[in-house]
mmCIF file of C-alpha atoms in Angstrom:
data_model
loop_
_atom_site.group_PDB
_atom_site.id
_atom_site.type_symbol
_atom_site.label_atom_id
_atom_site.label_comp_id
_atom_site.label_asym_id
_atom_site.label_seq_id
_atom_site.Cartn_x
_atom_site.Cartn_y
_atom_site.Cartn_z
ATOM 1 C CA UNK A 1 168.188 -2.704 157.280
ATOM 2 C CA UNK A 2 171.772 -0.850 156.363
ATOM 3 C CA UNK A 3 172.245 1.977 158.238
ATOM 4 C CA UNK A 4 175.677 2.604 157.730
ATOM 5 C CA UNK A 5 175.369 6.457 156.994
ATOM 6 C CA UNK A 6 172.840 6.969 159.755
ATOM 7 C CA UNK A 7 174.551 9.305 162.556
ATOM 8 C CA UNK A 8 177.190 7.911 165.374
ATOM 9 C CA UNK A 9 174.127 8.866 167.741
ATOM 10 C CA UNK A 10 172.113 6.173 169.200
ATOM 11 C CA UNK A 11 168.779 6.746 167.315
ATOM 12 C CA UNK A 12 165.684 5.257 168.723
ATOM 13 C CA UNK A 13 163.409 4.260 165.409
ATOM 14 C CA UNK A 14 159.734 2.866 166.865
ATOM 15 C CA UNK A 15 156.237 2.265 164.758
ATOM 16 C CA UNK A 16 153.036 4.128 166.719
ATOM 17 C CA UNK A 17 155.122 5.908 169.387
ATOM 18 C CA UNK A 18 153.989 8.420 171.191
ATOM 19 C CA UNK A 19 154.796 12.019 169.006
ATOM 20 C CA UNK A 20 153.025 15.438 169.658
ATOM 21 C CA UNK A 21 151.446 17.781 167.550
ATOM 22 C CA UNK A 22 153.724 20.108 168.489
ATOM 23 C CA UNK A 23 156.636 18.117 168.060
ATOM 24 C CA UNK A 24 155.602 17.950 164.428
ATOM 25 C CA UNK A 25 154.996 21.164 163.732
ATOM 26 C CA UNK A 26 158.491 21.978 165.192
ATOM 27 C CA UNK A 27 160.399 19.265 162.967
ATOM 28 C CA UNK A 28 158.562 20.772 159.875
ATOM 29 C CA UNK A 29 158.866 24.474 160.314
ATOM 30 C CA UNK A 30 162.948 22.982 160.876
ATOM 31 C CA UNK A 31 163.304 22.143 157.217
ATOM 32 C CA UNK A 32 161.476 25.407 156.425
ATOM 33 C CA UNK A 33 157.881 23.482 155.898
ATOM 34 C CA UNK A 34 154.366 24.519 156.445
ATOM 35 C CA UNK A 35 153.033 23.220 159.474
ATOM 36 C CA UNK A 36 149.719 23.908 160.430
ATOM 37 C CA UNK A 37 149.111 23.747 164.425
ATOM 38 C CA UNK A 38 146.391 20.942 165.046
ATOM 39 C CA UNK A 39 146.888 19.036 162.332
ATOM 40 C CA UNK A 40 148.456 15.691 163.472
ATOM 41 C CA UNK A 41 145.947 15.745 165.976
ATOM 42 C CA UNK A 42 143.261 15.903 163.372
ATOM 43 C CA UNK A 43 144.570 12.860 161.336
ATOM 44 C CA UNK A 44 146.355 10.856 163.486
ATOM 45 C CA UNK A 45 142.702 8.784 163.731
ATOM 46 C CA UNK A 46 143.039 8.127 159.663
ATOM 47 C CA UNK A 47 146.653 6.156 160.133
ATOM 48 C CA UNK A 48 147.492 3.319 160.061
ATOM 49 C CA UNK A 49 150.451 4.335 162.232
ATOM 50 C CA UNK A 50 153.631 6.541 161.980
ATOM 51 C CA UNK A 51 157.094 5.930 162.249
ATOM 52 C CA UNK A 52 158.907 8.344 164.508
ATOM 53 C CA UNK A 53 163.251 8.801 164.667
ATOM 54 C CA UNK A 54 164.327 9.895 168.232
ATOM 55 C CA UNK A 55 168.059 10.920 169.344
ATOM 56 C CA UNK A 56 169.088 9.144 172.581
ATOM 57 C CA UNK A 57 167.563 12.719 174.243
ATOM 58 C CA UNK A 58 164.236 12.242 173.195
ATOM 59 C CA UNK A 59 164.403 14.610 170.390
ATOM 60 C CA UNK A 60 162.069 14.083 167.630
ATOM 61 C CA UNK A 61 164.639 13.490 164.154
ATOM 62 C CA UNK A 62 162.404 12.164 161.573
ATOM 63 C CA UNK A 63 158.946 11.107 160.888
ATOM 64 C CA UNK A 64 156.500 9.397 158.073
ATOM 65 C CA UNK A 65 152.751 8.852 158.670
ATOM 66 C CA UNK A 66 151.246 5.711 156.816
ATOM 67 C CA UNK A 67 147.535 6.360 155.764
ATOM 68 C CA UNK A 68 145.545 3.891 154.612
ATOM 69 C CA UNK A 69 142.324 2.631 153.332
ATOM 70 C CA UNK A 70 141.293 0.083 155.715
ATOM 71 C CA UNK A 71 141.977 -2.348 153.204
ATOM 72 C CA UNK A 72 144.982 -3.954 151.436
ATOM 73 C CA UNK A 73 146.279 0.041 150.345
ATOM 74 C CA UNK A 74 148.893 2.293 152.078
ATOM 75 C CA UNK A 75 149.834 5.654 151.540
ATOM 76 C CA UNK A 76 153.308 7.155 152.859
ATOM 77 C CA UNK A 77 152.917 10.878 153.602
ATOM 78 C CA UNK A 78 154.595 13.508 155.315
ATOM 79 C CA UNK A 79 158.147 12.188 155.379
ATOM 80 C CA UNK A 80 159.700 14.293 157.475
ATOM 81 C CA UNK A 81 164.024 14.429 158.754
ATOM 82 C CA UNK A 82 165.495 17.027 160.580
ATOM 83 C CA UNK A 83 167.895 19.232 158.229
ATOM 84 C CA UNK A 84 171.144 18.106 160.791
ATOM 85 C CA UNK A 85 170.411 14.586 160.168
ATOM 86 C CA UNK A 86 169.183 14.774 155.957
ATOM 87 C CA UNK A 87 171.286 12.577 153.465
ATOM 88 C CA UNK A 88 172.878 10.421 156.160
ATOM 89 C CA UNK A 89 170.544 7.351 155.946
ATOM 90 C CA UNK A 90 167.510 8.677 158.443
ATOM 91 C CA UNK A 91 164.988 9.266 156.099
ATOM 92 C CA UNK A 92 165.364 5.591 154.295
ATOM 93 C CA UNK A 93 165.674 3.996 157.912
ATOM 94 C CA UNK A 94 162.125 5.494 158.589
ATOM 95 C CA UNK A 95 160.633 4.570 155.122
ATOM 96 C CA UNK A 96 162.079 1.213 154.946
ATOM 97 C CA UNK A 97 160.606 0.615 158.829
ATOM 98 C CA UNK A 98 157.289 2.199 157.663
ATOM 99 C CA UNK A 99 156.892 -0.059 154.703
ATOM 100 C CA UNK A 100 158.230 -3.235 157.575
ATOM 101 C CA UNK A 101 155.303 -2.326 159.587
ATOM 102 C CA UNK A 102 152.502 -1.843 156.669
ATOM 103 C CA UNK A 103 153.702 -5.322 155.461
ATOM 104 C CA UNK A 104 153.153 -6.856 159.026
ATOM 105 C CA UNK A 105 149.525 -5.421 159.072
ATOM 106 C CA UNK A 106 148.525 -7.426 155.832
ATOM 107 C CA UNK A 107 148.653 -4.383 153.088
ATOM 108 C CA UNK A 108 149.466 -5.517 149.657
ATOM 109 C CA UNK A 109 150.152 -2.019 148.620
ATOM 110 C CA UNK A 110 152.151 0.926 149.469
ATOM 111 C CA UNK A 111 152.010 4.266 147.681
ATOM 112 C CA UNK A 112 154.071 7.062 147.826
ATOM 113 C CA UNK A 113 153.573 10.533 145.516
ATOM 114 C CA UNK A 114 156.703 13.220 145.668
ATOM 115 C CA UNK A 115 158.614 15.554 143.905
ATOM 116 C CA UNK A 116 160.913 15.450 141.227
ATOM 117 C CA UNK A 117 163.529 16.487 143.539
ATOM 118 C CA UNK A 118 162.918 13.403 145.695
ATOM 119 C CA UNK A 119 163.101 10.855 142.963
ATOM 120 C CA UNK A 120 166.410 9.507 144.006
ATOM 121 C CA UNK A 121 165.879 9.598 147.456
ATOM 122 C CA UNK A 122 162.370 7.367 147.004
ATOM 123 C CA UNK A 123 163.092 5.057 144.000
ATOM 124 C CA UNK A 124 166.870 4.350 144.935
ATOM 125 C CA UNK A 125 167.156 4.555 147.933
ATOM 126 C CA UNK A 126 163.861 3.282 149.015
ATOM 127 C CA UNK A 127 163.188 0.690 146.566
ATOM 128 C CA UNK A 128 159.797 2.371 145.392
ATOM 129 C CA UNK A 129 159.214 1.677 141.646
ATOM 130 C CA UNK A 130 157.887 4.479 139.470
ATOM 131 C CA UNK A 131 154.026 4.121 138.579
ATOM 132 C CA UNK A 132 151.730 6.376 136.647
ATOM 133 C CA UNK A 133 149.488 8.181 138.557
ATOM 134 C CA UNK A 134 147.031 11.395 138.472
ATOM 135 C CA UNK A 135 146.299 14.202 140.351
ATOM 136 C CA UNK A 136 143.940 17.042 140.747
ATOM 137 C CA UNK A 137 144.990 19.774 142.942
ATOM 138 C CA UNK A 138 141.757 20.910 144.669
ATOM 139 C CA UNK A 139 142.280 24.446 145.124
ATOM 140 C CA UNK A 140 143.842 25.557 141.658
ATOM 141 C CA UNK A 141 141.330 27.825 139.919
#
């Protein structure tokens, strides 16, 4: 995995390592997210595992959680990278190990949904193909 614009830092990249729920909520309110307190600790049951990005201190840098249907599907959400280490090469590192590790536990399939915004960032960078897809959002009126 290239990692050539990643950060001089040592970074410390690990599949199902320990990561708090307030350690999450910290890292998304940092990009100016929505983080609701308690809610990694209501779905962490539901993953298949999570990749987490750690600075040689300990300090939680980047994140994706890999859902999944118990089956031969994965889903990638919650991709998460500090703003002080965004567009350097952390967020593909923790993709590209996320989709290493989904592989390893025998899914066929890996699914991401995003933005427009993020298009680049997940179909370049990432190597994610476009698909069609649909959505309801469950609480528009």
């Amino acid at each position: 995995m290239p990692t050539d614009n990643l950060p001089t830092e040592k970074l410390d990249i690990g599949w199902r390592r320990p990561v708090t729920d307030a350690e999450l909520v910290e890292l998304t309110t940092s990009h100016g997210g929505n983080a609701e307190p308690g809610w990694w600790d209501r779905i962490r049951n539901h993953s298949l595992g999570w990749v987490t990005a750690r600075s040689e201190s300990g300090h939680l840098l980047g994140f994706v959680n890999v859902a999944w249907d118990g089956g031969d599907h994965a889903f990638l959400i919650d991709t998460k990278t500090r703003p002080s280490h965004q567009r350097g090469g952390l967020g593909t590192a923790v993709v590209r190990r996320a989709v290493e590790e989904t592989r390893a536990a025998g899914c066929e399939w890996v699914f991401v949904d995003f933005e427009p915004h993020l298009e680049q960032f997940y179909l370049e960078s990432c190597g994610f193909r476009p698909t069609a897809a649909g959505l309801i959002h469950l609480t528009d009126e």
